């Protein structure tokens, strides 16, 4: 089902259009076009193309805009023996062409690009089901639209954790720190944020002492921020004279924990000091015992976290840019927090995500729109926000797609990786 603005499309000329790429466990990677009317009062969201060439249950997309390369991670839910990495080149109108494909350890759910061998770049993949991190060499940051397997790091636990989903190590994400010298990986099963030093000559990852989090909390995703509370809007490359904070979202405990990151003056691995911990629902009580925090993003001094399975009821009036006739909706939520200069954070508000199970979301380059991957609603919702206050305004578009939606990314960047 395609929803658009209330103004008739025939009466509005197109002012601008942006592509988005969407992955689904069912297989398709879909290109969407989001169009804003010249009246500036609404949006249209429609499918323009689709491909089924991403191998093994697409779980995560990573778009490198400078060379227009899309990396698709396949989790391998059907086989539970192997996953996949598929590389696509993307045309300006969002049509994807497969250029490379590899089998990987199974359970890939997240990926990140980091500085690798001899000035080239590398791709790291977190394998939740396979208890591993794999790395791949990307020639000239993906300019040749291919990947070469480089390193696989396997993890073990001496005993299972207190929750069923902690039966073994489950790395759920890989992120690069602001110095570009370290890689972090929240491990939901082991209650660790694993840390790795990046060899600048070879691109090899070497394990550092991990950050231990609360037992049974289940860290899922995290985000580094440089100089919180100063409206930087973007992390600096060199944080030597800046405060660096790591914000960790725990899926099982539904908490956000802030840690100050300290880098030894003589080199070596970073250390962490806890600053604050709070519920992902802020001042609100957890709606039920099935809630599961998921994604985190930071735009300027505003932190956004998605909550799954809270199944809250909202009046649709004021939420949608369309006539809702006093209806209500059942929706999970997005939480908003403001960041302070000390690294602490304050709860601001909850806003409906537009449906069930917001597994992932991403902000466009301007920060005025958030695209939400609603896994169990099988749709993508686009929500507008005030870039100054960080407040969500209303849902401006949505579209239903095939299968469980796992990620959505914007095609609106031009930064060299």
Coordinates of C-alpha atoms in Angstrom, one line a residue, residues 56-334:
X56 CA 21.0 -15.5 1.6
X57 CA 18.3 -13.3 3.3
X58 CA 19.4 -9.7 3.1
X59 CA 19.9 -8.3 6.6
X60 CA 21.9 -5.1 6.2
X61 CA 22.8 -2.5 3.5
X62 CA 25.9 -0.2 3.5
X63 CA 26.0 2.4 0.8
X64 CA 29.3 4.1 -0.2
X65 CA 28.2 7.1 -2.1
X66 CA 31.5 8.4 -3.6
X67 CA 31.9 5.3 -5.8
X68 CA 28.2 4.5 -5.7
X69 CA 28.7 1.0 -4.3
X70 CA 26.1 -0.8 -2.3
X71 CA 27.2 -3.7 0.0
X72 CA 24.4 -6.2 0.9
X73 CA 25.0 -8.5 3.8
X74 CA 23.0 -11.8 3.8
X75 CA 22.3 -13.4 7.2
X76 CA 21.7 -16.9 5.9
X77 CA 18.7 -17.7 8.0
X78 CA 17.5 -20.4 5.6
X79 CA 20.7 -22.5 5.7
X80 CA 22.2 -21.4 9.1
X81 CA 25.5 -22.6 7.6
X82 CA 26.6 -19.7 5.5
X83 CA 25.9 -16.1 4.8
X84 CA 26.6 -13.8 1.9
X85 CA 28.3 -10.6 0.8
X86 CA 27.0 -9.1 -2.5
X87 CA 28.4 -6.0 -4.1
X88 CA 26.3 -3.8 -6.3
X89 CA 27.2 -0.8 -8.4
X90 CA 24.4 1.8 -8.3
X91 CA 23.4 4.0 -11.2
X92 CA 22.3 7.6 -10.6
X93 CA 18.7 6.5 -10.8
X94 CA 19.2 3.7 -8.3
X95 CA 19.3 0.7 -10.6
X96 CA 21.6 -2.0 -9.0
X97 CA 24.0 -4.2 -11.0
X98 CA 25.7 -7.1 -9.2
X99 CA 29.5 -6.9 -9.5
X100 CA 30.8 -9.4 -6.9
X101 CA 29.5 -12.0 -4.5
X102 CA 31.0 -14.2 -1.8
X103 CA 29.9 -16.8 0.8
X104 CA 30.7 -15.6 4.3
X105 CA 30.3 -17.0 7.8
X106 CA 26.6 -17.3 8.6
X107 CA 24.6 -14.7 10.5
X108 CA 25.9 -11.5 9.1
X109 CA 23.8 -8.6 10.4
X110 CA 26.0 -5.4 10.1
X111 CA 29.0 -4.0 8.3
X112 CA 31.3 -1.0 8.4
X113 CA 34.1 0.4 6.2
X114 CA 37.5 1.2 7.8
X115 CA 40.9 2.3 6.7
X116 CA 42.8 -0.9 5.6
X117 CA 45.9 -2.1 3.8
X118 CA 48.3 0.3 2.0
X119 CA 45.8 3.1 1.7
X120 CA 43.0 0.9 0.6
X121 CA 39.9 0.3 2.7
X122 CA 38.4 -2.7 4.3
X123 CA 34.9 -4.0 5.1
X124 CA 34.2 -5.6 8.5
X125 CA 31.1 -7.7 8.9
X126 CA 29.5 -8.7 12.3
X127 CA 28.2 -12.3 12.2
X128 CA 25.6 -12.7 14.9
X129 CA 24.8 -16.4 14.2
X130 CA 28.3 -17.4 13.3
X131 CA 30.0 -15.8 16.4
X132 CA 32.6 -14.1 14.3
X133 CA 33.8 -10.9 12.6
X134 CA 35.1 -11.2 9.0
X135 CA 37.0 -8.5 7.1
X136 CA 37.3 -7.9 3.4
X137 CA 39.8 -5.8 1.4
X138 CA 38.2 -3.2 -0.8
X139 CA 40.5 -1.9 -3.5
X140 CA 40.6 1.9 -3.4
X141 CA 37.5 2.1 -1.1
X142 CA 35.4 0.0 -3.4
X143 CA 36.2 1.8 -6.7
X144 CA 36.6 -1.6 -8.4
X145 CA 33.3 -2.8 -6.9
X146 CA 34.7 -6.1 -5.6
X147 CA 35.8 -7.5 -2.2
X148 CA 38.6 -9.9 -1.3
X149 CA 38.4 -12.1 1.9
X150 CA 41.1 -11.1 4.4
X151 CA 40.5 -12.1 8.0
X152 CA 38.0 -14.0 10.2
X153 CA 38.0 -13.7 14.0
X154 CA 35.9 -16.4 15.8
X155 CA 34.6 -16.0 19.4
X156 CA 33.8 -18.4 22.1
X157 CA 32.3 -18.3 25.6
X158 CA 33.1 -20.5 28.6
X159 CA 29.5 -20.6 29.6
X160 CA 26.1 -19.3 28.3
X161 CA 24.7 -16.0 29.7
X162 CA 21.5 -15.6 31.7
X163 CA 19.1 -15.2 28.8
X164 CA 18.2 -17.6 25.9
X165 CA 19.7 -15.3 23.3
X166 CA 23.0 -15.3 25.2
X167 CA 23.8 -19.0 24.4
X168 CA 27.0 -18.0 22.6
X169 CA 28.8 -14.9 21.4
X170 CA 26.6 -12.8 19.1
X171 CA 28.4 -9.8 17.7
X172 CA 25.7 -7.5 16.4
X173 CA 27.5 -4.5 15.0
X174 CA 30.9 -3.1 13.9
X175 CA 31.7 0.6 14.2
X176 CA 34.8 2.6 13.7
X177 CA 35.9 5.0 16.4
X178 CA 36.6 8.7 15.7
X179 CA 40.4 8.2 15.5
X180 CA 39.9 5.6 12.8
X181 CA 42.4 3.4 14.7
X182 CA 39.9 1.1 16.5
X183 CA 36.9 -1.0 15.7
X184 CA 34.2 -1.7 18.2
X185 CA 31.7 -4.5 18.2
X186 CA 28.8 -4.9 20.7
X187 CA 28.4 -8.6 21.5
X188 CA 24.8 -9.3 22.6
X189 CA 25.6 -12.8 23.7
X190 CA 28.8 -12.2 25.7
X191 CA 27.8 -8.8 27.3
X192 CA 30.9 -7.2 25.9
X193 CA 31.8 -4.4 23.5
X194 CA 34.7 -6.0 21.8
X195 CA 37.5 -3.7 20.8
X196 CA 40.1 -4.1 18.0
X197 CA 43.1 -2.1 17.0
X198 CA 43.5 -1.5 13.2
X199 CA 47.0 -2.1 11.8
X200 CA 47.4 1.0 9.5
X201 CA 49.8 -1.0 7.2
X202 CA 48.0 -4.3 6.8
X203 CA 44.5 -3.6 7.9
X204 CA 44.6 -6.5 10.3
X205 CA 42.4 -6.3 13.4
X206 CA 44.1 -7.1 16.8
X207 CA 41.9 -7.7 19.8
X208 CA 42.1 -5.2 22.6
X209 CA 40.6 -5.6 26.1
X210 CA 36.8 -5.5 25.8
X211 CA 34.4 -3.2 27.6
X212 CA 32.3 -5.4 29.9
X213 CA 28.7 -4.2 30.3
X214 CA 26.0 -5.2 32.8
X215 CA 25.5 -9.0 32.9
X216 CA 22.4 -10.0 31.0
X217 CA 21.9 -6.6 29.4
X218 CA 22.7 -7.7 25.8
X219 CA 24.5 -4.8 24.0
X220 CA 23.2 -4.6 20.4
X221 CA 24.3 -1.3 18.8
X222 CA 26.5 1.6 19.8
X223 CA 27.6 5.0 18.5
X224 CA 30.7 7.2 19.1
X225 CA 30.2 10.9 19.5
X226 CA 33.0 13.5 19.7
X227 CA 32.3 16.7 21.8
X228 CA 28.6 16.0 22.7
X229 CA 26.6 19.0 23.6
X230 CA 28.5 21.3 21.3
X231 CA 26.3 21.1 18.2
X232 CA 29.2 19.7 16.1
X233 CA 26.8 17.6 14.0
X234 CA 29.7 15.4 12.9
X235 CA 32.5 13.5 14.6
X236 CA 36.0 14.9 14.3
X237 CA 38.7 12.7 12.8
X238 CA 41.2 13.5 15.5
X239 CA 39.7 13.6 19.1
X240 CA 43.0 14.3 20.9
X241 CA 41.6 17.5 22.5
X242 CA 38.0 16.5 22.5
X243 CA 35.7 14.5 24.7
X244 CA 34.8 11.1 23.1
X245 CA 31.7 9.3 24.4
X246 CA 30.5 5.8 23.4
X247 CA 26.7 5.3 23.7
X248 CA 25.7 1.7 24.0
X249 CA 22.1 0.4 23.5
X250 CA 21.3 -2.9 25.3
X251 CA 18.5 -4.9 23.6
X252 CA 17.6 -7.1 26.6
X253 CA 17.8 -4.5 29.4
X254 CA 16.4 -1.7 27.2
X255 CA 19.0 0.7 28.4
X256 CA 21.4 3.3 27.0
X257 CA 24.8 3.6 28.7
X258 CA 27.2 6.4 28.1
X259 CA 31.0 5.8 28.5
X260 CA 33.8 8.3 28.4
X261 CA 36.5 7.0 26.1
X262 CA 40.1 7.6 27.1
X263 CA 43.1 7.2 24.7
X264 CA 46.5 6.6 26.3
X265 CA 49.0 9.4 25.5
X266 CA 51.6 6.8 24.5
X267 CA 49.3 4.8 22.4
X268 CA 47.6 1.5 23.2
X269 CA 44.0 0.5 23.5
X270 CA 41.2 2.8 24.7
X271 CA 39.6 2.6 28.2
X272 CA 36.1 3.4 29.3
X273 CA 34.5 5.1 32.2
X274 CA 30.7 4.9 32.7
X275 CA 29.0 8.3 32.8
X276 CA 25.3 7.5 32.9
X277 CA 22.7 4.8 32.3
X278 CA 19.0 5.2 31.6
X279 CA 16.0 3.4 30.1
X280 CA 15.4 3.7 26.3
X281 CA 11.9 4.8 27.3
X282 CA 13.3 7.7 29.4
X283 CA 10.8 8.7 32.1
X284 CA 8.2 6.2 30.9
X285 CA 7.8 2.7 32.3
X286 CA 8.6 -0.2 30.0
X287 CA 5.3 -1.1 28.3
X288 CA 5.8 -4.8 28.7
X289 CA 8.5 -7.5 29.2
X290 CA 8.8 -8.1 25.5
X291 CA 10.3 -4.8 24.4
X292 CA 13.7 -4.9 22.7
X293 CA 15.8 -1.8 22.0
X294 CA 17.5 -1.9 18.6
X295 CA 19.1 1.0 16.6
X296 CA 20.9 4.2 17.7
X297 CA 21.8 7.3 15.7
X298 CA 23.0 10.7 16.6
X299 CA 22.4 13.9 14.7
X300 CA 24.0 17.1 16.1
X301 CA 23.2 16.9 19.8
X302 CA 20.2 14.6 19.5
X303 CA 20.3 10.9 20.0
X304 CA 17.6 8.6 18.6
X305 CA 16.9 5.0 19.7
X306 CA 14.3 2.6 18.3
X307 CA 12.1 0.4 20.6
X308 CA 10.6 -2.8 19.3
X309 CA 7.5 -4.6 20.6
X310 CA 6.1 -1.9 22.9
X311 CA 2.9 -1.9 20.8
X312 CA 1.8 1.5 22.0
X313 CA -1.5 3.0 20.9
X314 CA -1.6 6.5 19.3
X315 CA -4.2 8.8 18.0
X316 CA -3.3 9.1 14.3
X317 CA -4.3 12.8 14.1
X318 CA -1.2 15.0 14.1
X319 CA 1.1 12.0 13.3
X320 CA 0.3 11.6 9.6
X321 CA 0.3 14.2 6.8
X322 CA -3.0 12.7 5.6
X323 CA -6.6 12.6 6.7
X324 CA -6.8 10.0 9.5
X325 CA -10.5 10.5 10.5
X326 CA -9.8 10.3 14.2
X327 CA -8.3 6.8 13.9
X328 CA -5.8 5.2 16.2
X329 CA -2.7 3.1 15.3
X330 CA -0.6 0.5 17.1
X331 CA 3.1 1.4 16.8
X332 CA 6.4 0.8 18.3
X333 CA 8.5 3.9 19.1
X334 CA 11.5 6.1 18.5

